[in-house]
Amino acid sequence: MAEIKTERLDGYRRLVDIARDLASTLDLDILLSRIVHAAAEISGSEAASILLYDDTSRQLYFQVSTNMDESMRRGLIVPLDGSIAGWIVNNRKPVRITNAHDDPRFFSNIEETTGFSTESLLGIPLVTKNKIVGVLEALNKNKGKFSDADESMLLVLGAQAAVAIENARLFQQSDLISEFVHELRTPLASLSTATYLLLRPEMSQEQRDQIIHNIHSETMRLNALASSFLDLARLESGRVQFRKTVFSVADLIYECKDVMASKATDDNIQIRVESPEGLPLLEADRDKIKQVLLNLLSNAIKYNRPNGTVMLRAEALEDEMVLYIQDTGVGIPDESVPHLFEKFFRVREHEARVAGTGLGLSICKQIIHGHGGRVEVKSKIGVGTVFSVFLPRPSRTQPHIEEVDDVKQTRKKG
Ligand SMILES: Nc1ncnc2c1ncn2[C@@H]1O[C@H](COP(=O)(O)OP(=O)(O)O)[C@@H](O)[C@H]1O
Ligand SMILES: [Mg+2]
């Protein structure tokens, strides 16, 4: 008896430490990872996960888990009707289950995607200011069953976690929105000047044509800014679902080359592909990787010199696939390199030369990191730049790859 009491007391002491820890960060990813680790620890369970609830789309997304490859689960949609987490959102009540598979609410599809088998489960709603932000679940109690004490500790943790998540989200939004509004000011100011000038009777037709041309390019830029911004906001909020498939990188490279062919011809740039023989297939979100390649390829064309070349190459290392996008362009000053992947950053010398939003590389980074990969840049002024994108490939020893082969075979058969 005395032993149990001390244990519980230790648990509550841990909760106080954790609360302090949670309050100290506004970075949503770090925060969520801390919460799931704390939840698994204090409830004595094998794993813990967080699902976030999006009010606007009324959707529930798998977000982080202590035991799982992040990019696999991130953004996975869980049905509100037909899952335990969905039931928790709808009823705002905790759930304690000894065997999830016996429960009609259990969303068993999730196990196919994650490869994790759930037995016992303790789930609680994350509620703040009467608003539900998500669900916290502890999975597979290490010893025995989840107890009343486990539930009340998880509820205390959940209450703190909900506040911290809400704060981090608000902070993220305010940050992003104020930067966006700031970026809108310049094009809006030039549009307003342009229309003012058009209204002046003394303007010649030639001047008017020039102004209309400017209005056209500024509105195009605003449009690009709006869609890129939306893409980035979605990626940053962690609500993007990566739909992984197995595909040929070589085919994708040729496809990107074709998309950019006319732009390259206009600029007198030659695109060369070093077609790699026997390149293995890649498992990733094909559309998103295409977006990365197109962004990098369009930069390599935009920031090239007349009659320059762009070289596209892919290479399979032991556990990584590397995509290289190399140009013979203007290059990037050393002091700018560390800032390249920041939102809205553009090299000062390039700003006047070519139109851009400064969001392309931030989007690339988010997608690549979302896949568990990384991106590197090497550049020399007047010589050119190489972007190298590293994407993880599951190693042959993991059971994972068999699943992938199975999928392929079923597809062939079907
Ligand atoms: N291949 C490249 N060569 C030289 N500079 C580049 C290259 N790619 C990107 N940059 C620099 O990085 C900045 C950010 O790139 P990006 O985020 O794609 O924005 P944008 O192309 O809209 O300006 C660019 O404005 C440019 O100054
Ligand atoms: Mg760009």
Coordinates of C-alpha atoms and ligand atoms in Angstrom, one line a residue:
M1 CA 0.0 0.0 0.0
A2 CA 2.7 2.4 1.1
E3 CA 4.6 1.5 -2.0
I4 CA 1.7 2.4 -4.3
K5 CA 1.3 5.7 -2.6
T6 CA 5.0 6.7 -3.2
E7 CA 4.7 5.6 -6.7
R8 CA 1.7 7.8 -7.3
L9 CA 3.4 10.7 -5.5
D10 CA 6.4 10.3 -7.8
G11 CA 4.0 10.3 -10.8
Y12 CA 2.5 13.6 -9.7
R13 CA 6.0 15.1 -9.1
R14 CA 6.8 14.1 -12.7
L15 CA 3.6 15.8 -13.8
V16 CA 4.8 19.1 -12.2
D17 CA 8.1 18.8 -14.0
I18 CA 6.4 18.0 -17.3
A19 CA 4.0 21.0 -16.9
R20 CA 7.0 23.3 -16.6
D21 CA 8.6 21.6 -19.6
L22 CA 5.5 22.0 -21.8
A23 CA 5.1 25.6 -20.9
S24 CA 8.6 26.3 -22.1
T25 CA 8.1 25.7 -25.9
L26 CA 5.9 27.1 -28.6
D27 CA 7.3 24.8 -31.2
L28 CA 4.3 22.5 -32.0
D29 CA 6.4 19.5 -33.1
I30 CA 8.7 19.5 -30.1
L31 CA 5.7 20.1 -27.8
L32 CA 3.7 17.1 -29.2
S33 CA 6.7 14.8 -29.0
R34 CA 7.3 15.8 -25.3
I35 CA 3.6 15.2 -24.5
V36 CA 3.5 11.6 -26.0
H37 CA 6.7 10.6 -24.3
A38 CA 5.4 12.0 -21.0
A39 CA 2.1 10.2 -21.5
A40 CA 3.8 6.8 -22.1
E41 CA 6.0 7.3 -19.1
I42 CA 3.4 8.3 -16.5
S43 CA 0.9 5.7 -17.7
G44 CA 3.5 2.9 -17.8
S45 CA 2.6 1.9 -21.4
E46 CA 4.4 0.8 -24.5
A47 CA 3.4 3.7 -26.6
A48 CA 1.4 6.9 -26.8
S49 CA -0.1 9.0 -29.6
I50 CA -1.7 12.3 -30.2
L51 CA -4.4 13.0 -32.8
L52 CA -5.3 16.6 -33.5
Y53 CA -8.7 17.8 -34.3
D54 CA -9.2 20.4 -36.9
D55 CA -12.3 22.5 -36.2
T56 CA -12.7 24.0 -39.7
S57 CA -12.6 20.7 -41.7
R58 CA -14.0 18.7 -38.8
Q59 CA -11.3 16.1 -39.3
L60 CA -9.2 14.2 -36.9
Y61 CA -5.5 13.6 -37.9
F62 CA -2.9 11.3 -36.5
Q63 CA -0.1 13.5 -35.4
V64 CA 2.7 11.9 -33.4
S65 CA 3.5 8.7 -31.7
T66 CA 6.3 7.5 -29.5
N67 CA 7.0 4.4 -31.4
M68 CA 6.4 5.1 -35.0
D69 CA 8.2 6.4 -38.1
E70 CA 6.8 10.0 -38.0
S71 CA 6.3 10.4 -41.7
M72 CA 4.2 7.3 -41.9
R73 CA 1.6 8.5 -39.5
R74 CA 1.7 12.2 -39.7
G75 CA -1.5 13.7 -41.1
L76 CA -3.3 10.3 -41.4
I77 CA -7.0 10.9 -41.3
V78 CA -8.9 9.0 -38.7
P79 CA -12.7 8.8 -39.2
L80 CA -14.8 10.6 -36.5
D81 CA -17.4 7.9 -36.7
G82 CA -15.8 4.6 -36.6
S83 CA -12.7 5.1 -34.4
I84 CA -12.1 5.2 -30.7
A85 CA -10.5 8.6 -31.0
G86 CA -13.5 9.9 -33.0
W87 CA -15.8 8.6 -30.2
I88 CA -13.7 10.5 -27.7
V89 CA -14.0 13.7 -29.7
N90 CA -17.7 13.3 -30.2
N91 CA -18.4 12.4 -26.5
R92 CA -15.6 14.3 -24.8
K93 CA -15.1 11.4 -22.4
P94 CA -12.1 9.2 -21.6
V95 CA -12.1 5.6 -22.8
R96 CA -10.4 2.6 -21.1
I97 CA -10.3 -0.7 -23.0
T98 CA -8.6 -4.0 -22.3
N99 CA -8.6 -5.3 -25.8
A100 CA -9.1 -2.8 -28.6
H101 CA -9.8 -5.5 -31.2
D102 CA -12.9 -6.5 -29.3
D103 CA -14.2 -3.0 -29.4
P104 CA -16.6 -2.2 -32.3
R105 CA -15.4 1.4 -32.4
F106 CA -11.8 0.4 -33.1
F107 CA -10.4 1.7 -36.4
S108 CA -8.4 -1.4 -37.4
N109 CA -7.2 0.1 -40.7
I110 CA -4.7 2.1 -38.8
E111 CA -2.8 -1.0 -37.9
E112 CA -2.2 -1.8 -41.6
T113 CA -0.6 1.5 -42.1
T114 CA 1.4 1.6 -38.9
G115 CA 2.2 -2.0 -38.3
F116 CA 1.6 -1.5 -34.6
S117 CA -0.8 -3.8 -32.8
T118 CA -2.9 -2.2 -30.1
E119 CA -4.2 -4.3 -27.1
S120 CA -5.1 -2.1 -24.1
L121 CA -5.9 1.5 -24.6
L122 CA -6.5 4.6 -22.5
G123 CA -7.7 7.6 -24.4
I124 CA -8.6 11.1 -23.2
P125 CA -10.0 14.2 -24.9
L126 CA -7.7 17.2 -25.0
V127 CA -10.0 20.1 -24.1
T128 CA -9.2 23.7 -23.4
K129 CA -11.7 26.6 -23.0
N130 CA -14.5 24.2 -23.8
K131 CA -12.9 23.5 -27.2
I132 CA -11.6 20.1 -28.2
V133 CA -8.1 20.2 -29.7
G134 CA -7.4 16.5 -30.0
V135 CA -7.1 13.1 -28.3
L136 CA -4.2 11.6 -26.3
E137 CA -4.0 7.9 -26.2
A138 CA -1.7 5.6 -24.2
L139 CA -1.4 2.1 -25.8
N140 CA -0.6 -1.3 -24.3
K141 CA -0.1 -1.0 -20.6
N142 CA 3.2 -2.7 -19.7
K143 CA 1.9 -4.5 -16.6
G144 CA -1.8 -5.3 -15.9
K145 CA -4.6 -3.0 -16.8
F146 CA -5.0 0.8 -17.0
S147 CA -6.2 1.9 -13.6
D148 CA -8.2 4.9 -12.2
A149 CA -4.9 6.4 -11.2
D150 CA -3.5 6.1 -14.7
E151 CA -6.6 7.8 -16.0
S152 CA -6.6 10.7 -13.6
M153 CA -2.8 11.3 -14.2
L154 CA -3.4 11.3 -17.9
L155 CA -6.3 13.7 -17.5
V156 CA -4.0 16.1 -15.6
L157 CA -1.3 15.8 -18.3
G158 CA -4.0 16.2 -21.0
A159 CA -5.3 19.5 -19.5
Q160 CA -1.8 21.0 -19.6
A161 CA -1.1 19.6 -23.0
A162 CA -4.3 21.0 -24.5
V163 CA -3.4 24.5 -23.3
A164 CA 0.1 24.2 -24.6
I165 CA -1.1 22.9 -28.0
E166 CA -3.6 25.7 -28.4
N167 CA -1.0 28.3 -27.5
A168 CA 1.5 26.9 -30.0
R169 CA -1.1 26.8 -32.7
L170 CA -2.2 30.4 -32.1
F171 CA 1.4 31.5 -32.0
Q172 CA 2.2 29.8 -35.2
Q173 CA -0.8 31.3 -37.0
S174 CA -0.1 34.8 -35.8
D175 CA 3.5 34.6 -36.8
L176 CA 2.7 33.3 -40.3
I177 CA -0.2 35.7 -40.8
S178 CA 1.8 38.8 -39.9
E179 CA 4.6 37.8 -42.2
F180 CA 2.2 37.2 -45.0
V181 CA 0.4 40.6 -44.5
H182 CA 3.9 42.2 -44.5
E183 CA 4.7 40.5 -47.8
L184 CA 1.4 41.7 -49.3
R185 CA 2.1 45.3 -48.6
T186 CA 4.7 45.8 -51.4
P187 CA 2.7 44.4 -54.3
L188 CA -0.5 46.1 -53.1
A189 CA 1.3 49.4 -52.8
S190 CA 2.6 49.1 -56.4
L191 CA -0.9 48.1 -57.7
S192 CA -2.4 51.1 -56.0
T193 CA 0.2 53.4 -57.5
A194 CA -0.3 51.8 -60.9
T195 CA -4.1 52.4 -60.9
Y196 CA -3.6 55.9 -59.6
L197 CA -1.3 56.6 -62.6
L198 CA -3.8 55.1 -65.1
L199 CA -6.3 57.6 -63.9
R200 CA -4.1 60.6 -64.8
P201 CA -5.1 62.1 -68.2
E202 CA -1.6 63.1 -69.1
M203 CA -0.4 59.5 -69.4
S204 CA 0.6 58.4 -73.0
Q205 CA -0.7 55.2 -74.5
E206 CA 2.7 53.7 -74.3
Q207 CA 3.0 54.6 -70.6
R208 CA -0.5 53.1 -70.0
D209 CA 0.6 49.8 -71.7
Q210 CA 3.6 49.7 -69.5
I211 CA 1.6 50.2 -66.4
I212 CA -1.0 47.5 -67.4
H213 CA 1.9 45.2 -68.0
N214 CA 3.2 45.9 -64.5
I215 CA -0.3 45.3 -63.0
H216 CA -0.5 42.0 -64.8
S217 CA 2.9 40.8 -63.5
E218 CA 2.2 42.0 -59.9
T219 CA -1.2 40.2 -59.8
M220 CA 0.5 37.0 -61.1
R221 CA 3.0 37.3 -58.3
L222 CA 0.3 37.9 -55.8
N223 CA -1.5 34.8 -57.0
A224 CA 1.7 32.7 -56.7
L225 CA 2.3 34.2 -53.3
A226 CA -1.2 33.2 -52.1
S227 CA -1.0 29.6 -53.3
S228 CA 2.5 29.1 -52.0
F229 CA 1.6 30.6 -48.7
L230 CA -1.4 28.3 -48.4
D231 CA 0.8 25.3 -49.2
L232 CA 3.3 26.3 -46.6
A233 CA 0.7 27.1 -43.9
R234 CA -0.8 23.6 -44.4
L235 CA 2.6 21.9 -44.2
E236 CA 3.7 23.9 -41.2
S237 CA 0.5 23.1 -39.3
G238 CA 1.3 19.4 -39.7
R239 CA -2.0 18.8 -41.3
V240 CA -0.7 17.6 -44.6
Q241 CA -1.1 13.9 -45.2
F242 CA 1.8 12.3 -47.2
R243 CA 0.3 9.7 -49.4
K244 CA 3.2 7.3 -50.0
T245 CA 3.4 5.0 -53.0
V246 CA 6.3 3.2 -54.7
F247 CA 7.5 4.8 -57.9
S248 CA 10.3 5.2 -60.3
V249 CA 12.5 8.3 -59.6
A250 CA 13.9 8.2 -63.2
D251 CA 10.4 8.5 -64.6
L252 CA 9.6 11.4 -62.3
I253 CA 12.8 13.2 -63.3
Y254 CA 11.9 13.0 -67.0
E255 CA 8.3 14.1 -66.2
C256 CA 9.7 17.2 -64.4
K257 CA 12.0 17.9 -67.3
D258 CA 9.0 17.9 -69.7
V259 CA 7.0 20.2 -67.5
M260 CA 9.8 22.8 -67.4
A261 CA 10.9 22.3 -71.1
S262 CA 9.2 25.4 -72.6
K263 CA 10.4 27.6 -69.7
A264 CA 13.9 26.4 -70.2
T265 CA 13.8 27.0 -74.0
D266 CA 12.5 30.5 -73.4
D267 CA 15.5 31.2 -71.2
N268 CA 17.9 29.4 -73.5
I269 CA 18.7 26.8 -70.8
Q270 CA 19.4 23.2 -71.6
I271 CA 18.1 20.6 -69.1
R272 CA 20.2 17.4 -69.0
V273 CA 19.2 14.2 -67.2
E274 CA 21.8 11.7 -66.2
S275 CA 19.6 8.7 -66.4
P276 CA 20.7 6.2 -63.7
E277 CA 20.7 2.6 -64.7
G278 CA 18.9 0.2 -62.4
L279 CA 17.9 2.9 -60.0
P280 CA 15.7 1.2 -57.3
L281 CA 12.1 2.4 -56.7
L282 CA 11.4 5.0 -54.1
E283 CA 8.6 4.9 -51.5
A284 CA 7.4 8.5 -50.9
D285 CA 4.5 10.9 -51.7
R286 CA 5.1 11.2 -55.5
D287 CA 3.2 14.5 -56.0
K288 CA 5.0 16.1 -53.1
I289 CA 8.4 15.0 -54.3
K290 CA 7.5 16.2 -57.8
Q291 CA 6.6 19.6 -56.2
V292 CA 10.1 19.7 -54.6
L293 CA 11.8 18.8 -57.9
L294 CA 9.8 21.3 -59.9
N295 CA 10.6 24.1 -57.4
L296 CA 14.3 23.3 -57.4
L297 CA 14.4 22.9 -61.2
S298 CA 12.5 26.2 -61.7
N299 CA 15.1 27.9 -59.5
A300 CA 17.9 26.3 -61.4
I301 CA 16.5 27.8 -64.6
K302 CA 15.6 31.2 -63.2
Y303 CA 18.9 31.8 -61.5
N304 CA 21.0 30.5 -64.4
R305 CA 23.0 32.4 -67.0
P306 CA 22.1 32.7 -70.6
N307 CA 22.9 29.4 -72.5
G308 CA 23.4 27.7 -69.2
T309 CA 22.6 24.1 -68.3
V310 CA 20.8 22.3 -65.6
M311 CA 21.7 18.8 -64.7
L312 CA 19.3 16.4 -63.0
R313 CA 20.7 13.3 -61.4
A314 CA 19.7 10.6 -58.9
E315 CA 21.7 8.1 -57.0
A316 CA 20.8 5.3 -54.6
L317 CA 23.0 5.0 -51.5
E318 CA 22.6 2.2 -49.0
D319 CA 19.7 3.6 -47.1
E320 CA 19.1 6.9 -48.9
M321 CA 18.1 8.1 -52.4
V322 CA 19.8 11.3 -53.4
L323 CA 18.4 13.7 -56.0
Y324 CA 20.9 16.3 -57.4
I325 CA 19.8 19.5 -59.1
Q326 CA 22.8 21.3 -60.5
D327 CA 23.0 24.6 -62.4
T328 CA 25.6 26.7 -64.1
G329 CA 24.0 29.9 -62.7
V330 CA 24.8 33.0 -60.8
G331 CA 25.4 31.2 -57.5
I332 CA 24.5 32.2 -54.0
P333 CA 26.7 34.4 -51.7
D334 CA 28.1 32.5 -48.7
E335 CA 26.4 34.8 -46.2
S336 CA 23.0 34.0 -47.8
V337 CA 23.3 30.2 -47.7
P338 CA 22.2 29.8 -44.1
H339 CA 19.0 31.8 -44.8
L340 CA 17.9 30.1 -48.0
F341 CA 15.2 28.0 -46.4
E342 CA 13.7 30.8 -44.4
K343 CA 10.2 32.0 -45.3
F344 CA 10.2 34.9 -47.8
F345 CA 14.0 35.0 -48.0
R346 CA 15.4 36.0 -51.4
V347 CA 19.0 36.9 -52.2
R348 CA 19.1 40.7 -52.4
E349 CA 21.0 40.7 -55.7
H350 CA 18.4 38.4 -57.3
E351 CA 15.3 40.3 -56.2
A352 CA 15.4 42.9 -59.0
R353 CA 16.4 40.4 -61.7
V354 CA 13.6 37.8 -61.4
A355 CA 10.2 37.6 -59.9
G356 CA 9.7 35.3 -56.9
T357 CA 8.0 34.8 -53.6
G358 CA 10.8 33.4 -51.4
L359 CA 8.6 30.5 -50.4
G360 CA 9.6 27.8 -52.8
L361 CA 12.6 26.5 -50.7
S362 CA 10.6 26.7 -47.4
I363 CA 8.0 24.4 -49.0
C364 CA 10.7 22.1 -50.3
K365 CA 12.2 21.9 -46.8
Q366 CA 8.9 21.1 -45.1
I367 CA 8.1 18.3 -47.6
I368 CA 11.6 16.8 -47.4
H369 CA 11.7 16.9 -43.6
G370 CA 8.1 15.5 -43.5
H371 CA 9.6 12.5 -45.3
G372 CA 12.4 12.1 -42.8
G373 CA 15.0 13.5 -45.3
R374 CA 17.3 16.5 -45.6
V375 CA 18.5 18.9 -48.2
E376 CA 22.0 20.4 -48.8
V377 CA 23.3 23.3 -50.9
K378 CA 26.7 23.9 -52.4
S379 CA 27.2 27.1 -54.4
K380 CA 29.9 29.1 -55.9
I381 CA 29.4 32.7 -57.2
G382 CA 29.6 32.8 -61.0
V383 CA 30.0 29.0 -61.3
G384 CA 26.7 27.5 -60.1
T385 CA 24.7 25.8 -57.4
V386 CA 23.9 22.2 -56.5
F387 CA 20.9 21.2 -54.3
S388 CA 21.1 17.7 -53.0
V389 CA 17.9 16.1 -51.7
F390 CA 18.4 13.0 -49.4
L391 CA 15.3 10.8 -48.9
P392 CA 15.4 7.7 -46.7
R393 CA 14.9 4.3 -48.2
P394 CA 13.8 1.5 -45.9
S395 CA 16.7 -0.9 -45.5
R396 CA 16.3 -4.5 -46.8
T397 CA 16.2 -6.0 -43.4
Q398 CA 13.0 -4.3 -42.3
P399 CA 9.8 -6.2 -42.6
H400 CA 8.4 -3.0 -44.1
I401 CA 9.8 -3.6 -47.5
E402 CA 8.0 -6.9 -47.8
E403 CA 4.8 -5.1 -47.3
V404 CA 5.7 -2.8 -50.1
D405 CA 6.4 -5.7 -52.4
D406 CA 3.1 -7.2 -51.5
V407 CA 1.4 -4.0 -52.4
K408 CA 3.1 -4.0 -55.7
Q409 CA 2.1 -7.6 -56.4
T410 CA -1.5 -7.0 -55.5
R411 CA -1.5 -4.0 -57.8
K412 CA -0.1 -6.1 -60.7
K413 CA -2.6 -8.8 -60.1
G414 CA -5.5 -6.3 -59.8
Ligands
LIG1 N1 19.7 27.6 -58.1 C1 19.8 28.8 -57.5 N2 20.8 29.6 -57.8 C2 20.9 30.8 -57.2 N3 20.1 31.3 -56.3 C3 19.1 30.5 -55.9 C4 18.9 29.2 -56.5 N4 17.8 28.7 -55.8 C5 17.4 29.6 -55.0 N5 18.2 30.7 -55.0 C6 18.0 31.9 -54.1 O1 17.2 31.5 -53.0 C7 16.1 32.4 -52.9 C8 14.9 31.6 -52.4 O2 14.4 30.7 -53.3 P1 12.9 30.3 -53.3 O3 12.4 30.0 -51.9 O4 12.6 29.3 -54.4 O5 12.2 31.7 -53.7 P2 11.9 32.4 -55.1 O6 12.5 31.5 -56.2 O7 10.5 32.6 -55.2 O8 12.7 33.7 -55.0 C9 15.9 32.9 -54.3 O9 15.2 34.1 -54.3 C10 17.3 33.0 -54.8 O10 17.8 34.3 -54.4
MG2 MG 11.7 29.4 -56.3

